Coordinates of C-alpha atoms in Angstrom, one line a residue:
M1 CA -16.5 -6.3 31.3
A2 CA -14.5 -9.2 29.7
A3 CA -13.1 -8.5 26.3
E4 CA -14.6 -10.6 23.5
P5 CA -12.4 -13.1 22.0
Q6 CA -11.1 -12.0 18.6
P7 CA -11.4 -14.3 15.6
K8 CA -8.2 -16.1 14.6
A9 CA -6.3 -14.9 11.6
L10 CA -6.4 -17.2 8.6
T11 CA -2.8 -17.4 7.6
R12 CA 0.3 -19.4 7.2
K13 CA 3.9 -18.7 6.9
P14 CA 4.6 -17.8 3.2
L15 CA 6.2 -20.8 1.5
L16 CA 8.7 -19.9 -1.2
L17 CA 7.6 -21.7 -4.4
N18 CA 10.1 -20.3 -6.9
K19 CA 12.6 -17.6 -7.7
V20 CA 12.7 -15.9 -11.2
E21 CA 16.1 -14.5 -12.0
G22 CA 17.7 -12.9 -15.1
S23 CA 16.8 -9.2 -15.0
Q24 CA 19.9 -6.9 -15.2
E25 CA 18.3 -4.2 -13.2
V26 CA 15.5 -3.5 -10.6
V27 CA 12.2 -5.4 -11.4
N28 CA 9.9 -2.4 -10.9
M29 CA 6.7 -4.4 -11.2
A30 CA 5.5 -8.0 -12.0
A31 CA 2.2 -9.9 -12.1
I32 CA 1.2 -13.5 -12.1
V33 CA -0.5 -14.6 -15.2
P34 CA -4.0 -16.0 -14.3
K35 CA -4.7 -19.6 -15.3
E36 CA -1.1 -19.9 -16.5
D37 CA 2.0 -20.9 -14.7
G38 CA 3.7 -17.7 -15.7
V39 CA 4.9 -14.2 -14.7
I40 CA 5.0 -10.9 -16.6
S41 CA 7.7 -8.4 -15.5
V42 CA 9.0 -4.9 -16.4
S43 CA 12.4 -3.8 -15.4
E44 CA 14.7 -0.8 -15.1
D45 CA 16.9 -2.7 -17.8
R46 CA 14.2 -1.6 -20.4
T47 CA 12.9 -5.2 -20.8
V48 CA 9.5 -6.6 -20.8
R49 CA 9.5 -10.3 -20.1
V50 CA 6.9 -13.1 -20.0
W51 CA 8.2 -16.0 -18.0
L52 CA 6.6 -19.4 -18.4
K53 CA 7.4 -22.4 -16.2
R54 CA 9.1 -25.2 -18.1
D55 CA 9.2 -28.9 -17.4
S56 CA 12.5 -28.4 -15.5
G57 CA 10.5 -26.4 -12.9
Q58 CA 12.3 -23.1 -13.8
Y59 CA 10.8 -20.0 -15.4
W60 CA 12.2 -19.1 -18.8
P61 CA 11.3 -16.0 -20.9
S62 CA 8.8 -16.9 -23.7
I63 CA 8.9 -13.2 -24.6
Y64 CA 11.9 -10.8 -24.2
H65 CA 11.1 -7.4 -25.6
A66 CA 13.4 -4.3 -25.3
M67 CA 11.7 -0.9 -24.8
P68 CA 13.2 2.5 -25.8
S69 CA 13.3 3.6 -22.1
P70 CA 13.4 2.0 -18.6
C71 CA 10.1 0.3 -17.7
S72 CA 8.7 1.9 -14.6
C73 CA 5.3 0.3 -14.2
M74 CA 2.7 -1.9 -15.9
S75 CA -1.0 -3.0 -15.9
F76 CA -2.2 -6.3 -17.2
N77 CA -5.8 -7.2 -18.0
P78 CA -6.2 -11.0 -18.3
E79 CA -9.7 -10.8 -20.0
T80 CA -8.2 -8.9 -23.0
R81 CA -4.6 -9.9 -22.6
R82 CA -3.9 -6.2 -22.8
L83 CA -0.5 -5.1 -21.3
S84 CA 0.0 -1.4 -20.7
I85 CA 3.6 -0.4 -19.9
G86 CA 4.7 3.0 -18.4
L87 CA 8.1 4.2 -19.4
D88 CA 10.8 6.5 -17.9
N89 CA 10.3 8.9 -20.8
G90 CA 6.7 9.6 -19.9
T91 CA 5.0 7.4 -22.7
I92 CA 2.7 4.4 -22.1
S93 CA 2.9 1.5 -24.7
E94 CA 0.0 -0.8 -25.1
F95 CA 0.5 -4.4 -26.3
I96 CA -1.8 -7.4 -26.8
L97 CA -0.4 -10.8 -25.8
S98 CA -1.1 -13.9 -27.8
E99 CA -3.2 -16.7 -26.3
D100 CA -0.1 -18.9 -25.8
Y101 CA 1.8 -15.9 -24.3
N102 CA 4.7 -16.3 -26.9
K103 CA 4.1 -13.1 -28.8
M104 CA 3.2 -9.5 -28.0
T105 CA 1.9 -7.0 -30.5
L106 CA 2.2 -3.2 -30.1
V107 CA -1.3 -1.7 -30.4
K108 CA -0.8 2.0 -29.6
T109 CA 1.4 4.5 -27.6
Y110 CA 0.1 7.3 -25.4
Q111 CA 2.1 10.5 -24.9
A112 CA 0.8 10.6 -21.3
H113 CA 3.4 12.5 -19.3
Q114 CA 6.5 14.7 -19.5
S115 CA 8.6 12.5 -17.2
R116 CA 8.6 9.0 -15.6
V117 CA 5.2 7.2 -15.4
M118 CA 4.6 6.2 -11.9
M119 CA 1.4 4.1 -12.0
I120 CA -1.1 2.8 -14.6
L121 CA -4.6 1.4 -14.3
F122 CA -6.5 0.0 -17.3
V123 CA -10.3 0.1 -16.6
L124 CA -12.0 -2.3 -19.0
E125 CA -15.6 -1.2 -18.0
M126 CA -14.9 2.4 -19.2
E127 CA -12.1 1.7 -21.8
W128 CA -9.9 4.1 -19.8
V129 CA -6.2 4.1 -19.2
L130 CA -5.4 6.0 -16.0
S131 CA -1.9 7.1 -15.1
T132 CA 0.2 9.2 -12.7
G133 CA 3.6 10.7 -13.4
Q134 CA 6.6 12.4 -11.8
D135 CA 5.5 15.5 -13.7
K136 CA 2.7 15.9 -11.0
H137 CA -0.1 15.1 -13.3
F138 CA -2.9 12.5 -13.2
T139 CA -4.2 11.8 -16.7
W140 CA -6.7 9.5 -18.4
H141 CA -7.0 8.3 -22.0
C142 CA -9.5 6.5 -24.1
S143 CA -8.0 3.1 -24.8
E144 CA -10.0 2.7 -28.0
S145 CA -9.1 6.0 -29.7
G146 CA -5.9 6.7 -27.8
Q147 CA -7.2 10.3 -27.2
R148 CA -6.3 12.1 -24.0
L149 CA -9.6 12.7 -22.1
G150 CA -8.5 14.9 -19.3
G151 CA -5.9 15.5 -16.5
Y152 CA -5.4 17.0 -13.0
R153 CA -2.3 18.5 -11.5
T154 CA -1.4 16.9 -8.1
S155 CA 0.5 18.6 -5.4
A156 CA 3.5 16.3 -6.0
G157 CA 4.6 13.3 -7.9
A158 CA 2.2 10.5 -7.3
C159 CA 2.9 6.8 -6.6
G160 CA -0.5 5.6 -5.5
L161 CA -3.4 5.2 -7.9
Q162 CA -6.8 3.3 -7.4
F163 CA -10.2 3.5 -9.1
D164 CA -13.7 2.7 -8.0
V165 CA -15.8 1.6 -11.0
E166 CA -19.2 2.0 -9.3
T167 CA -18.8 5.7 -8.4
R168 CA -16.0 6.6 -11.0
H169 CA -13.9 8.0 -8.1
V170 CA -10.2 7.9 -8.6
F171 CA -7.8 8.0 -5.6
V172 CA -4.3 9.5 -6.1
G173 CA -1.6 9.4 -3.4
D174 CA 1.4 11.7 -3.8
H175 CA 4.8 12.3 -2.3
S176 CA 3.5 15.1 -0.1
G177 CA 1.5 12.6 1.9
Q178 CA -1.8 13.7 0.5
V179 CA -4.6 11.6 -1.0
T180 CA -6.8 13.3 -3.6
I181 CA -10.2 12.0 -4.5
L182 CA -11.5 12.9 -8.0
K183 CA -14.8 12.2 -9.7
L184 CA -14.2 11.3 -13.4
E185 CA -16.6 11.9 -16.2
Q186 CA -16.0 11.0 -19.9
E187 CA -14.0 14.2 -20.5
S188 CA -13.8 16.1 -17.3
C189 CA -13.0 15.5 -13.6
S190 CA -14.0 17.3 -10.4
L191 CA -12.3 17.5 -7.0
V192 CA -14.2 15.6 -4.4
T193 CA -11.9 16.1 -1.4
T194 CA -8.3 15.7 -0.2
F195 CA -7.1 14.2 3.1
K196 CA -3.8 13.8 4.8
G197 CA -2.7 11.6 7.7
H198 CA 0.9 10.6 6.8
T199 CA 4.0 12.5 7.9
G200 CA 5.8 11.0 4.8
G201 CA 4.9 10.6 1.2
V202 CA 2.2 8.1 0.1
T203 CA 4.0 5.2 -1.6
A204 CA 1.0 2.8 -2.2
L205 CA -2.8 2.6 -2.3
C206 CA -5.1 -0.3 -2.2
W207 CA -8.9 -0.1 -2.6
D208 CA -11.5 -2.6 -1.2
P209 CA -14.7 -1.9 -3.2
I210 CA -16.7 -4.2 -1.0
Q211 CA -16.1 -2.7 2.4
R212 CA -15.4 0.7 0.6
V213 CA -12.2 1.1 2.5
L214 CA -9.0 2.7 1.2
F215 CA -5.5 1.7 2.5
S216 CA -2.6 4.1 2.1
G217 CA 1.0 3.0 2.8
S218 CA 3.8 5.6 3.3
S219 CA 7.5 6.3 3.6
D220 CA 6.7 7.1 7.3
H221 CA 6.5 3.3 7.8
S222 CA 2.8 3.3 8.4
I223 CA -0.5 2.3 6.9
I224 CA -3.8 4.1 7.3
M225 CA -7.1 2.5 6.7
W226 CA -9.6 5.3 5.6
D227 CA -13.3 4.5 5.9
I228 CA -14.6 6.0 2.7
G229 CA -18.0 4.2 2.5
G230 CA -19.0 4.5 6.0
R231 CA -18.9 8.3 5.9
K232 CA -17.7 8.4 9.4
G233 CA -14.3 9.9 8.6
T234 CA -12.5 7.1 10.5
A235 CA -8.8 6.7 9.9
I236 CA -7.2 3.8 11.6
E237 CA -3.4 3.4 11.7
L238 CA -1.5 0.2 11.2
Q239 CA 2.2 0.2 12.5
G240 CA 4.1 -2.9 11.6
H241 CA 7.1 -1.9 9.3
N242 CA 10.5 -0.7 10.2
D243 CA 11.0 0.9 6.8
K244 CA 8.9 2.6 4.1
V245 CA 5.8 0.6 3.0
Q246 CA 6.3 -0.1 -0.7
S247 CA 3.2 -2.0 -1.8
L248 CA -0.2 -3.2 -0.7
S249 CA -2.6 -5.9 -1.7
Y250 CA -6.0 -6.9 -0.3
A251 CA -7.4 -10.6 -0.1
H252 CA -11.1 -10.1 -0.2
H253 CA -12.1 -13.7 0.6
T254 CA -10.1 -13.8 3.8
R255 CA -10.2 -10.1 4.6
Q256 CA -6.5 -9.8 4.9
L257 CA -4.2 -6.9 4.0
I258 CA -0.8 -7.8 2.7
S259 CA 1.9 -5.1 3.0
C260 CA 5.4 -5.2 1.9
G261 CA 8.3 -2.9 3.0
A262 CA 11.7 -1.8 1.9
D263 CA 13.1 -3.7 4.9
G264 CA 12.0 -7.0 3.1
G265 CA 9.2 -7.5 5.6
I266 CA 5.8 -9.1 4.5
V267 CA 3.1 -8.3 7.0
I268 CA -0.3 -10.0 6.8
W269 CA -3.0 -8.0 8.7
N270 CA -6.3 -9.6 9.8
M271 CA -8.8 -7.1 9.0
D272 CA -11.7 -9.2 10.2
V273 CA -11.5 -7.6 13.6
E274 CA -13.1 -4.5 15.2
R275 CA -10.3 -2.0 15.1
Q276 CA -10.1 1.1 17.1
E277 CA -9.1 4.6 16.0
T278 CA -6.1 6.1 17.6
P279 CA -6.8 9.1 19.8
E280 CA -5.7 12.6 19.0
W281 CA -2.9 13.8 21.1
L282 CA -4.0 16.4 23.7
D283 CA -2.3 19.6 24.4
S284 CA -1.3 20.5 27.9
D285 CA 1.3 22.7 29.7
S286 CA 1.7 20.2 32.4
C287 CA 1.5 16.4 32.9
Q288 CA -2.1 15.3 32.9
K289 CA -1.4 12.6 35.3
C290 CA 0.9 14.2 38.0
D291 CA 0.6 17.9 37.1
Q292 CA 4.3 18.5 36.8
P293 CA 5.1 21.4 34.5
F294 CA 6.6 20.8 31.0
F295 CA 9.8 22.6 30.2
W296 CA 8.1 25.5 28.3
N297 CA 5.8 26.3 31.2
F298 CA 7.9 28.9 32.9
K299 CA 5.2 30.3 35.1
Q300 CA 4.4 27.1 36.8
M301 CA 8.0 26.1 37.1
W302 CA 8.7 29.4 38.9
D303 CA 5.7 29.2 41.1
S304 CA 6.2 25.6 42.2
K305 CA 10.1 25.8 42.1
K306 CA 10.2 22.6 39.9
I307 CA 12.3 21.9 36.8
G308 CA 10.2 21.4 33.7
L309 CA 9.9 18.0 32.2
R310 CA 9.8 16.7 28.6
Q311 CA 6.3 16.1 27.1
H312 CA 5.3 12.6 25.9
H313 CA 1.9 11.2 24.8
C314 CA 0.1 8.0 25.7
R315 CA -0.7 6.1 22.5
K316 CA -3.9 4.6 24.0
C317 CA -5.6 7.6 25.7
G318 CA -3.7 10.5 23.9
K319 CA -3.0 12.3 27.1
A320 CA 0.1 14.6 27.5
V321 CA 2.3 12.9 30.2
C322 CA 5.8 13.0 31.6
G323 CA 8.4 10.3 31.3
K324 CA 7.8 9.0 34.8
C325 CA 4.0 8.7 34.3
S326 CA 4.6 6.8 31.0
S327 CA 7.6 4.5 31.8
K328 CA 5.7 1.4 30.4
R329 CA 5.5 0.0 26.8
S330 CA 2.8 -2.2 25.3
S331 CA 1.6 -3.4 22.0
I332 CA -2.0 -2.3 21.2
P333 CA -2.9 -4.5 18.2
L334 CA -6.5 -3.4 17.8
M335 CA -5.2 0.2 17.5
G336 CA -2.7 -1.0 14.9
F337 CA 0.3 -1.0 17.2
E338 CA 1.8 -4.5 16.7
F339 CA 5.1 -3.2 18.1
E340 CA 5.4 -1.9 21.7
V341 CA 4.7 1.8 22.1
R342 CA 4.6 4.3 25.0
V343 CA 1.5 4.2 27.2
C344 CA 0.7 5.9 30.6
D345 CA 1.0 3.8 33.6
S346 CA -2.9 3.6 34.2
C347 CA -3.6 2.6 30.5
H348 CA -0.8 -0.1 30.8
E349 CA -2.6 -1.7 33.8
S350 CA -5.9 -1.7 31.9
I351 CA -4.7 -3.4 28.7
T352 CA -5.5 -7.2 29.1
D353 CA -3.5 -10.1 27.6
E354 CA -6.3 -10.7 25.2
E355 CA -6.0 -7.1 23.9
R356 CA -2.3 -7.6 23.4
A357 CA -2.9 -10.6 21.1
P358 CA -1.4 -9.9 17.7
T359 CA -3.7 -9.3 14.7
A360 CA -0.9 -9.6 12.2
T361 CA 2.0 -12.0 11.3
F362 CA 5.4 -10.9 10.2
H363 CA 7.6 -12.6 7.6
D364 CA 11.0 -11.9 6.0
S365 CA 11.2 -12.0 2.2
K366 CA 15.0 -11.6 2.3
H367 CA 14.9 -9.0 -0.4
N368 CA 14.1 -5.3 -0.6
I369 CA 10.6 -5.4 -2.1
V370 CA 9.4 -2.8 -4.5
H371 CA 6.1 -4.3 -5.6
V372 CA 3.7 -7.1 -4.7
H373 CA 0.9 -8.9 -6.6
F374 CA -1.6 -11.4 -5.0
D375 CA -3.4 -14.0 -7.1
A376 CA -6.4 -14.9 -4.9
T377 CA -7.5 -17.9 -7.0
R378 CA -4.3 -19.8 -6.2
G379 CA -3.3 -18.0 -3.0
W380 CA 0.0 -17.0 -4.6
L381 CA 2.0 -13.9 -3.7
L382 CA 4.6 -12.4 -6.0
T383 CA 7.3 -10.0 -4.8
S384 CA 9.7 -8.2 -7.0
G385 CA 12.8 -6.4 -5.6
T386 CA 15.8 -4.2 -6.0
D387 CA 17.9 -7.3 -5.9
K388 CA 16.6 -8.0 -9.6
V389 CA 14.8 -11.1 -8.4
I390 CA 11.1 -12.1 -8.4
K391 CA 9.8 -14.5 -5.8
L392 CA 6.6 -16.6 -5.8
W393 CA 5.1 -17.5 -2.4
D394 CA 2.3 -19.9 -1.5
M395 CA 0.0 -18.1 0.9
T396 CA -2.8 -20.7 1.1
P397 CA -4.6 -19.9 4.3
V398 CA -4.9 -22.4 7.2
V399 CA -6.3 -21.8 10.7
S400 CA -3.5 -20.7 12.9

């Protein structure tokens, strides 16, 4: 049966629009100001800066504010112009920016954590401020009263945080590689479930409320797409980075996932394709193709007078195979393997050229990315890095 043609990815090579330079330390997080040609950034150098584009074409700070501790993260709500900033000392400071983005006024401070704040989300519909910290706690506060509403202890420090307004479910990804789902009430929370698929810590989460899919990026270089809404328990792997995944963003209108890594790579995944779940690796004492014993199978080695072989696994069928029966390599994009991986000889013969067609594009940002922000209205991507630089990219899609 012939494979159905896959839809083309709507993408273009990211075009560098501008660089914003001037921070003295790592820019931990930054965001594009909607409807303005501006950027808000927080840095390890303790500064909060609002950069507006001048007539010269360069970005200069209209606000330069020093905080009492290094700024670890931020959350900006354009509707209220509310800027929440997480600090290394565990506090969250909340500001209101003026309409012309030339002034910021302190509204309140939350004593949220005992150590560095890792992530913040401001939920306007609930008037909640959600946060995670290195102190292994998830907390949420009322943004009107400043009162702490509740908390939950995670298994490790958490870097990933997402919230679904419709169901009031919060997703917390931590350094142990686990994702915890909690149901929040006004002053209480209950554990819904936990799941783990990464071999390294979770470094980023991204939630698609329309398809009800959660993406998790990890220090193990992989991304997993979790089907939450389909209730099928499907977990699809995406392998396209050579270093830890640092940040994720999802473009709903084009159904593209944007992932950025510590290697400087920007990968744009076409999620408008029917992807396949990777098979579980099968256990066997001998090769499931040629029946040669593996090196721990002493009885079969003795009976057959053969030397035991090393065990491998085919990434397409999951069978336990020896090196001779899995000498080929192939990409399997619909399974998330954009790079060539080990497959058994029979699977290699069955994979067609159409099935090898890439479902992602790869780009080099030329800096070690720590955070990414995507402005869907303009098709702009912002990356901030350890090189103290912020880069703005034009990602306007065209048919490839």
